[in-house]
PDB file of C-alpha atoms in Angstrom:
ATOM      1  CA  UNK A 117       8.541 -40.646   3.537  1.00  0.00           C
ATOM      2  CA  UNK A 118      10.383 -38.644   5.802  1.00  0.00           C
ATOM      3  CA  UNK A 119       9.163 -34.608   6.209  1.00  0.00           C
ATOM      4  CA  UNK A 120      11.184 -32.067   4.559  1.00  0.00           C
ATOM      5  CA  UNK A 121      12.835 -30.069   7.299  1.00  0.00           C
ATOM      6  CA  UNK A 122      11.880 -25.941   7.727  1.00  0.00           C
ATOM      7  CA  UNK A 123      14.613 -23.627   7.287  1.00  0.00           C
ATOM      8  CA  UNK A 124      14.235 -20.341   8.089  1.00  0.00           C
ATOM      9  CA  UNK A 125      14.824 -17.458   5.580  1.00  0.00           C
ATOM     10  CA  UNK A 126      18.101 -15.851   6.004  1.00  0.00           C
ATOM     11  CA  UNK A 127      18.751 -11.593   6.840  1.00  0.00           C
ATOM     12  CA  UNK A 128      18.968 -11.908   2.811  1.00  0.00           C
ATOM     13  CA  UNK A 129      16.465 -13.640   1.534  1.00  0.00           C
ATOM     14  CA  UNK A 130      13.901 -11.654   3.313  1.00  0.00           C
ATOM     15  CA  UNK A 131      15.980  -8.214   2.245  1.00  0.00           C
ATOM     16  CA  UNK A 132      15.637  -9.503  -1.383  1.00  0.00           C
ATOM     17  CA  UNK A 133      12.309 -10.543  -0.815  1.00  0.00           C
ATOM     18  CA  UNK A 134      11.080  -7.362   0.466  1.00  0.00           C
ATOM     19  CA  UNK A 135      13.103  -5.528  -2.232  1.00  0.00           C
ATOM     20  CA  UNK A 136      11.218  -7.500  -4.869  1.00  0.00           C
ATOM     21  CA  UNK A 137       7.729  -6.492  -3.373  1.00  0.00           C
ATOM     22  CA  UNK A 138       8.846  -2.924  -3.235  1.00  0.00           C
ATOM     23  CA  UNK A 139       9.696  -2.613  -6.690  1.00  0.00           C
ATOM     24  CA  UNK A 140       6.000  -4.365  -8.078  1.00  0.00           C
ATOM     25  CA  UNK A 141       4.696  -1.589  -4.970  1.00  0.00           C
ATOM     26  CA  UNK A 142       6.562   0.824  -7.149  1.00  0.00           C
ATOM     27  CA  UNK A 143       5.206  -0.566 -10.570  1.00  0.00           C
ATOM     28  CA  UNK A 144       1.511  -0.611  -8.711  1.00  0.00           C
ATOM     29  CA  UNK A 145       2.065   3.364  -8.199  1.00  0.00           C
ATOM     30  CA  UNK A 146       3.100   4.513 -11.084  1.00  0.00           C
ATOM     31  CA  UNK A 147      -0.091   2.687 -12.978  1.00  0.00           C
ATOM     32  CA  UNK A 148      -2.168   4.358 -10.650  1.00  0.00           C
ATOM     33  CA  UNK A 149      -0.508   7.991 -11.346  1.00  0.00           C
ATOM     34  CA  UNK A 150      -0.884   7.493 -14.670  1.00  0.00           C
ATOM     35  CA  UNK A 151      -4.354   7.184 -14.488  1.00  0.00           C
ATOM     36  CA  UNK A 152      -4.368  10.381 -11.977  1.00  0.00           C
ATOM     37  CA  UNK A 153      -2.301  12.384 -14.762  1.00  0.00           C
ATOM     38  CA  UNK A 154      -4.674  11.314 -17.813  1.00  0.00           C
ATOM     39  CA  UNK A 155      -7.710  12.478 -15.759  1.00  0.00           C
ATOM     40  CA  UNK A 156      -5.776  15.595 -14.519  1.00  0.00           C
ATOM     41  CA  UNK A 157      -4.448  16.840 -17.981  1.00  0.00           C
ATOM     42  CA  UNK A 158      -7.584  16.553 -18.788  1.00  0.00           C
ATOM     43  CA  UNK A 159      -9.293  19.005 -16.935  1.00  0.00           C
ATOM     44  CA  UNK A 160     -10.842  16.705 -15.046  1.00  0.00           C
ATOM     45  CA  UNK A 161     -12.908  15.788 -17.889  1.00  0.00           C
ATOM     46  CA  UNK A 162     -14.750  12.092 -16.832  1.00  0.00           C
ATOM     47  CA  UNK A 163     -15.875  11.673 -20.155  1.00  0.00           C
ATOM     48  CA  UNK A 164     -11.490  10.928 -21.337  1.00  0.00           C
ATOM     49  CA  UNK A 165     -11.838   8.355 -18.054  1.00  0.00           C
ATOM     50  CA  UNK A 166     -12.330   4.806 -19.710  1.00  0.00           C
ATOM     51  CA  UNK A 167     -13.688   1.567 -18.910  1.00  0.00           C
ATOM     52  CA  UNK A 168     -10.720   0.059 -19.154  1.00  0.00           C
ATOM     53  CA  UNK A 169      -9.113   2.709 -17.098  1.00  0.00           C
ATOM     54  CA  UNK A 170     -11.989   2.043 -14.267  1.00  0.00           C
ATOM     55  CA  UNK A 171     -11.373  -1.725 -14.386  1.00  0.00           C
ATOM     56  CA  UNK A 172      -7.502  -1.463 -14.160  1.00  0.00           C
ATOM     57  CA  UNK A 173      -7.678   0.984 -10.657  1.00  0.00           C
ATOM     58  CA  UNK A 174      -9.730  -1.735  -9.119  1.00  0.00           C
ATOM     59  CA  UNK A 175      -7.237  -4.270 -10.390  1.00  0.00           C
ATOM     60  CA  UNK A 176      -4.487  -1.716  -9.166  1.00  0.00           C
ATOM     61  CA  UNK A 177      -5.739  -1.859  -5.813  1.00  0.00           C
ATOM     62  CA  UNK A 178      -6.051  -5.486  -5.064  1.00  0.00           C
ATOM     63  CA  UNK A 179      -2.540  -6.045  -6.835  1.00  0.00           C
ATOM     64  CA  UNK A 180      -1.007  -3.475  -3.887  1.00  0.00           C
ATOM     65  CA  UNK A 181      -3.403  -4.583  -0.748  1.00  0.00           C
ATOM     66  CA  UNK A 182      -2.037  -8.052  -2.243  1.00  0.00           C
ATOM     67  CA  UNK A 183       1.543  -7.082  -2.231  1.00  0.00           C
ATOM     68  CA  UNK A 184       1.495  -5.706   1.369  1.00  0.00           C
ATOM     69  CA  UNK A 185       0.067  -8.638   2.487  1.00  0.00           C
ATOM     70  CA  UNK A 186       3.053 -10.525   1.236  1.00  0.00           C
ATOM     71  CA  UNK A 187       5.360  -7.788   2.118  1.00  0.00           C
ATOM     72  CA  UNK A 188       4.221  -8.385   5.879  1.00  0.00           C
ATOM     73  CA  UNK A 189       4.390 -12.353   5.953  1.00  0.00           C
ATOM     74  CA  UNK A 190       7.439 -13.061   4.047  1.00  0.00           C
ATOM     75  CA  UNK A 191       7.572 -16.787   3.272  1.00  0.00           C
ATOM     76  CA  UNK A 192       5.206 -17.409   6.317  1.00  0.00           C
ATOM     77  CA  UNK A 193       7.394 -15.675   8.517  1.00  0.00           C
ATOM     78  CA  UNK A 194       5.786 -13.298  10.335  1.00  0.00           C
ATOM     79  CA  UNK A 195       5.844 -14.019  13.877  1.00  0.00           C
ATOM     80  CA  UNK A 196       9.648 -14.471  13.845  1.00  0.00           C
ATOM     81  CA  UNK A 197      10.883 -11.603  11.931  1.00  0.00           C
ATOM     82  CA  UNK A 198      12.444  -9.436  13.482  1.00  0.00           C
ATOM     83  CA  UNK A 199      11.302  -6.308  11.571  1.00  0.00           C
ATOM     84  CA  UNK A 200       7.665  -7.190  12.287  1.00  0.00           C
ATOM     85  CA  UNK A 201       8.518  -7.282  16.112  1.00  0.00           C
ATOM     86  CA  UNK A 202      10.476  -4.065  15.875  1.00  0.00           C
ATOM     87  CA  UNK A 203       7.418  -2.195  14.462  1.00  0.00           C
ATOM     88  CA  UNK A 204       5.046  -3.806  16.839  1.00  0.00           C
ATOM     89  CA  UNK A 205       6.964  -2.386  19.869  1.00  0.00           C
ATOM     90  CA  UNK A 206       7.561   0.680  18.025  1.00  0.00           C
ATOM     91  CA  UNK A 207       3.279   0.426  17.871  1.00  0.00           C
ATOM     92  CA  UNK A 208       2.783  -0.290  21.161  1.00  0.00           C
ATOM     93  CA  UNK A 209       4.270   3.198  21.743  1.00  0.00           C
ATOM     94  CA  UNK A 210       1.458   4.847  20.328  1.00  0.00           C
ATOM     95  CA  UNK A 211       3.559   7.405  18.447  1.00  0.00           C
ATOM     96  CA  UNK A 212       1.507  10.257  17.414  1.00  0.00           C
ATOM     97  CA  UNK A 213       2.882  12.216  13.898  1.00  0.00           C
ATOM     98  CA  UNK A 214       1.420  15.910  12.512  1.00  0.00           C
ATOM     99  CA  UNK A 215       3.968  16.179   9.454  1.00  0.00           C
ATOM    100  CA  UNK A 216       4.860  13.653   6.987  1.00  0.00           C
ATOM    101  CA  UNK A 217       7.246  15.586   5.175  1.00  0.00           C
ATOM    102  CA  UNK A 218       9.544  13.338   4.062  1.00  0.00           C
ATOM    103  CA  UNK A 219       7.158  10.724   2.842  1.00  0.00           C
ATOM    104  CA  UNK A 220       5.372  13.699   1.007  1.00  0.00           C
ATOM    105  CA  UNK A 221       8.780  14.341  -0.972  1.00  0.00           C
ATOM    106  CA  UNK A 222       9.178  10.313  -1.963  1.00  0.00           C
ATOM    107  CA  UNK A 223       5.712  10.055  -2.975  1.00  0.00           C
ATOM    108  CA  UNK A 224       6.165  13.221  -5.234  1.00  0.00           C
ATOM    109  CA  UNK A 225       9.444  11.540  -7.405  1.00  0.00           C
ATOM    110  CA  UNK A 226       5.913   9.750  -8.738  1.00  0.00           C
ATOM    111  CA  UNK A 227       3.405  12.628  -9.069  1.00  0.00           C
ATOM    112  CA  UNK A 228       2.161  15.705  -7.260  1.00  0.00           C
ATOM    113  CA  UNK A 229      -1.386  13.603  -7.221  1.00  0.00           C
ATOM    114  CA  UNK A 230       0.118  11.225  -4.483  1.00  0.00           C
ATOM    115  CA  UNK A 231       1.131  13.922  -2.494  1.00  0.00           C
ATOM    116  CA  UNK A 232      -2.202  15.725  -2.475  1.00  0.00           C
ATOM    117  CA  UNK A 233      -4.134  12.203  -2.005  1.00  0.00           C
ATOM    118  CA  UNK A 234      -1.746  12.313   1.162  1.00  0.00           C
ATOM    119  CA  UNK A 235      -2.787  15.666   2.069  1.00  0.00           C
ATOM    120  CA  UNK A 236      -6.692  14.761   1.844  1.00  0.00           C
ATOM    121  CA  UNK A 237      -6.141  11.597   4.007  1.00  0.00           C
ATOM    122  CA  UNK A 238      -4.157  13.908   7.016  1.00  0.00           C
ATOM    123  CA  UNK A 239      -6.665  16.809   6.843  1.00  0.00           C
ATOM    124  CA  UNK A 240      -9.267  13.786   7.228  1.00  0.00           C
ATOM    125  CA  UNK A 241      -7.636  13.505  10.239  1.00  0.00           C
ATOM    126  CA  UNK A 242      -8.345   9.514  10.353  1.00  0.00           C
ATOM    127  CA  UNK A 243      -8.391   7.800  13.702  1.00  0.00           C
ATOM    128  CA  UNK A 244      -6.150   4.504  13.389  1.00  0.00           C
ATOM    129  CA  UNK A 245      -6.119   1.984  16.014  1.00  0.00           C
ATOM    130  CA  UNK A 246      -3.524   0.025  15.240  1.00  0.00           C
ATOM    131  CA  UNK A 247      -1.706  -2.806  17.517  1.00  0.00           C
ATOM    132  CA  UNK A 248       0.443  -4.935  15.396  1.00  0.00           C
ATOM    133  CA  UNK A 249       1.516  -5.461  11.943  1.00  0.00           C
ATOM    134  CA  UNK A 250      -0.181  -9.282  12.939  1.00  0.00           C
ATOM    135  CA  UNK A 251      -3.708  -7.065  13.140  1.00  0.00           C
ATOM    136  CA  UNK A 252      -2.898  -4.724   9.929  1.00  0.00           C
ATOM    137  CA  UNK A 253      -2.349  -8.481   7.958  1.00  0.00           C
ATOM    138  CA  UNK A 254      -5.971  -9.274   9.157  1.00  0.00           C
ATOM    139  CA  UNK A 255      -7.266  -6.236   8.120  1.00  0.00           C
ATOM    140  CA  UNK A 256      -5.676  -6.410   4.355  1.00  0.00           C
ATOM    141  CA  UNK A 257      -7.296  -9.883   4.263  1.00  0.00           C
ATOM    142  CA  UNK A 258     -10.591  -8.856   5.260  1.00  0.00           C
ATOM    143  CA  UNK A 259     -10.148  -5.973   2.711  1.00  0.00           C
ATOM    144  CA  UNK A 260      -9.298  -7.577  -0.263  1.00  0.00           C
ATOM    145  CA  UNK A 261     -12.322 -10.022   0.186  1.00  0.00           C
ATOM    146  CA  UNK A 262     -14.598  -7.380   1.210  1.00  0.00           C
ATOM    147  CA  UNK A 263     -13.832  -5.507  -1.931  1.00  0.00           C
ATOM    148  CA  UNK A 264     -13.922  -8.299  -4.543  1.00  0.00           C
ATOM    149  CA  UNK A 265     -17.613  -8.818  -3.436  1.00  0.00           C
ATOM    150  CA  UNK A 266     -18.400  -5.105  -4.123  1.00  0.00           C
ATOM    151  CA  UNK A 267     -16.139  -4.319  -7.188  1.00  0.00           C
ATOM    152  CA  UNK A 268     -16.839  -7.799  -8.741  1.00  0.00           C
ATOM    153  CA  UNK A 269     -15.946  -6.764 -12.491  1.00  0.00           C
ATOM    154  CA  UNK A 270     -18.959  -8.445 -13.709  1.00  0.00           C
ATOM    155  CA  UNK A 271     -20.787  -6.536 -11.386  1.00  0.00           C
ATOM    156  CA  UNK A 272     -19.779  -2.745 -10.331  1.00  0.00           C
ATOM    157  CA  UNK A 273     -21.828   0.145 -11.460  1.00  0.00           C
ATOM    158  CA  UNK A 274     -19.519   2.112 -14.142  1.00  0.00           C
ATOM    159  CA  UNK A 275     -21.579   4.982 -13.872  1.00  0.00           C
ATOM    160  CA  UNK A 276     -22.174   5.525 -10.372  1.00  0.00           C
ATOM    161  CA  UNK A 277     -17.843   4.990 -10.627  1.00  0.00           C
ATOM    162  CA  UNK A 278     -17.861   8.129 -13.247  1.00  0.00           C
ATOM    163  CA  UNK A 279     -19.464  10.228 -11.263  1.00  0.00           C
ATOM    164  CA  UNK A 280     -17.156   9.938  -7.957  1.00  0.00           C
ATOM    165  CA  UNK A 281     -14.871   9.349  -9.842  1.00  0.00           C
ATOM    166  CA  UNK A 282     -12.441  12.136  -7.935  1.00  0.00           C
ATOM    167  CA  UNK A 283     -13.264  10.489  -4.574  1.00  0.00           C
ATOM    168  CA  UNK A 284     -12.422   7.085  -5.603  1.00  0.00           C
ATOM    169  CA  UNK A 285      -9.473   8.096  -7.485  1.00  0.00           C
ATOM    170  CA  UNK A 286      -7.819   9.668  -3.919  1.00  0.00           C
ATOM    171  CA  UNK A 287      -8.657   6.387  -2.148  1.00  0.00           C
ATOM    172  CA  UNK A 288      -6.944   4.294  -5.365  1.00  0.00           C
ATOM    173  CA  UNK A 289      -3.834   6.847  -4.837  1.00  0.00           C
ATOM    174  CA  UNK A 290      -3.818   6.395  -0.875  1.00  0.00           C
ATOM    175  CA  UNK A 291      -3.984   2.805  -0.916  1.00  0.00           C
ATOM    176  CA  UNK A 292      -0.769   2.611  -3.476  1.00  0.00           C
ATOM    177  CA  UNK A 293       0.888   5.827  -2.102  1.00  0.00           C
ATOM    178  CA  UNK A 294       0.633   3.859   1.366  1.00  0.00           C
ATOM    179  CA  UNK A 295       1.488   0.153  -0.290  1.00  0.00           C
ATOM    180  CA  UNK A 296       4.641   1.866  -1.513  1.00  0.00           C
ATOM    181  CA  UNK A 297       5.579   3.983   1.451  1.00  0.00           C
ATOM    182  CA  UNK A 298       5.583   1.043   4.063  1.00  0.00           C
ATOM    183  CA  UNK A 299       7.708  -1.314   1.285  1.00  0.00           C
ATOM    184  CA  UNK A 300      10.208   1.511   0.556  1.00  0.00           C
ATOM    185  CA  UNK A 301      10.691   2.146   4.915  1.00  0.00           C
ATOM    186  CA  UNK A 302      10.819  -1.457   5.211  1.00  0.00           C
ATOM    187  CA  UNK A 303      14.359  -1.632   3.676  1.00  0.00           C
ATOM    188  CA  UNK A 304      15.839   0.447   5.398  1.00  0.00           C
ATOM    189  CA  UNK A 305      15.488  -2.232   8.549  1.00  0.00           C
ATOM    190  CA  UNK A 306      18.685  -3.703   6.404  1.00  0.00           C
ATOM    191  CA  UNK A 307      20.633  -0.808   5.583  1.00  0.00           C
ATOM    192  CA  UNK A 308      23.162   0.047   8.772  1.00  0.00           C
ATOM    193  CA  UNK A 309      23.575   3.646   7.177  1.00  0.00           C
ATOM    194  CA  UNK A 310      19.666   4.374   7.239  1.00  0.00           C
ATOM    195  CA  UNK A 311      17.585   5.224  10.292  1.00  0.00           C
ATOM    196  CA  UNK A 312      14.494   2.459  10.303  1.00  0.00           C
ATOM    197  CA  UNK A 313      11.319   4.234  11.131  1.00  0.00           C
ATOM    198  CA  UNK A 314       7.595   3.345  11.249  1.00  0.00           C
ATOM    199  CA  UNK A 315       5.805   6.362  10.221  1.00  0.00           C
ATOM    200  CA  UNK A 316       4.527   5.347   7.042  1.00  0.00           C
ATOM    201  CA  UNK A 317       2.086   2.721   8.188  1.00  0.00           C
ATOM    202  CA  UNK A 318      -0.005   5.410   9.547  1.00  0.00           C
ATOM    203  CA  UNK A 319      -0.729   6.532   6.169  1.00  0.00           C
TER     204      UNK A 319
END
């Protein structure tokens, strides 16, 4: 039996394919703000902050380190597409940002709680060494099994989750504030009429 022959994915399939992860990245952020808003309106009180709501941020977070992984390595792609080689040399450059402005204002058509999760991470002032989207793919791999061994949901201390709850809450919004950042960027590699940058992976 003769061996189905590879075709690679055309300009538009990986433009739809990338527009289909961004909208789920989308879908992934909003959950996660809604959370953020219960807990806010609130007044911060843990005691309105669910099981169910606990369980569904971890879930949250695998479901966008997940997406990003695919968002990166279309169809197996990776080392071919041309997007991934135009952020690796833009990479290579080192380029070093102070203000993320404009990211701040997409991030706040979802909620002022992604913005200020952004604001936490800068002040941080987080040392990233990154050298190619090929090594950021790695990493979300190595993430994603790293954290299903320590927030098995059979397993993961509820309690100890209540009471930093604020702290894991900004990491939650950071991971799908980023996830959705880097997918919304990403599309404007197809769009002649948009300027294609790579600042958003550095969040």
């Amino acid at each position: 039996m003769s061996k189905k022959k590879y075709r690679e994915p055309s300009k538009f399939t990986l433009e739809n394919d990338r527009s289909i992860h961004l909208a789920n990245a989308q879908n992934h952020l909003r959950s996660v703000t809604r959370i953020a808003r219960k807990f806010n309106e609130n007044n911060y009180d843990i005691n309105k902050i669910t099981y169910r709501d606990v369980g569904e941020l971890f879930t949250l977070t695998d479901k966008c380190s997940d997406t990003l992984r695919k968002y990166i390595n279309l169809r197996n792609y990776m080392d071919k597409d041309q997007m991934v080689r135009h952020i690796n040399s833009d990479l290579r450059n080192s380029p070093s940002y102070t203000t993320f402005d404009q990211e701040k204002t997409w991030l706040n058509r979802f909620d002022t709680s992604c913005v200020l999760s952004c604001d936490v991470f800068i002040q941080k002032q987080v040392q990233i060494n990154l050298q190619s989207i090929q090594e950021l793919y790695r990493n979300i791999i190595t993430f994603r099994s790293e954290f299903g061994r320590t927030y098995d949901r059979n397993n993961f201390d509820y309690q100890l989750i209540k009471e930093r709850f604020q702290e894991y809450l900004n990491e939650v919004l950071q991971i799908a504030s980023g996830t959705g950042l880097v997918c919304e960027d990403g599309l404007k590699y197809y769009n002649s009429s948009s300027v294609f940058y790579t600042r958003s992976i550095w969040l």
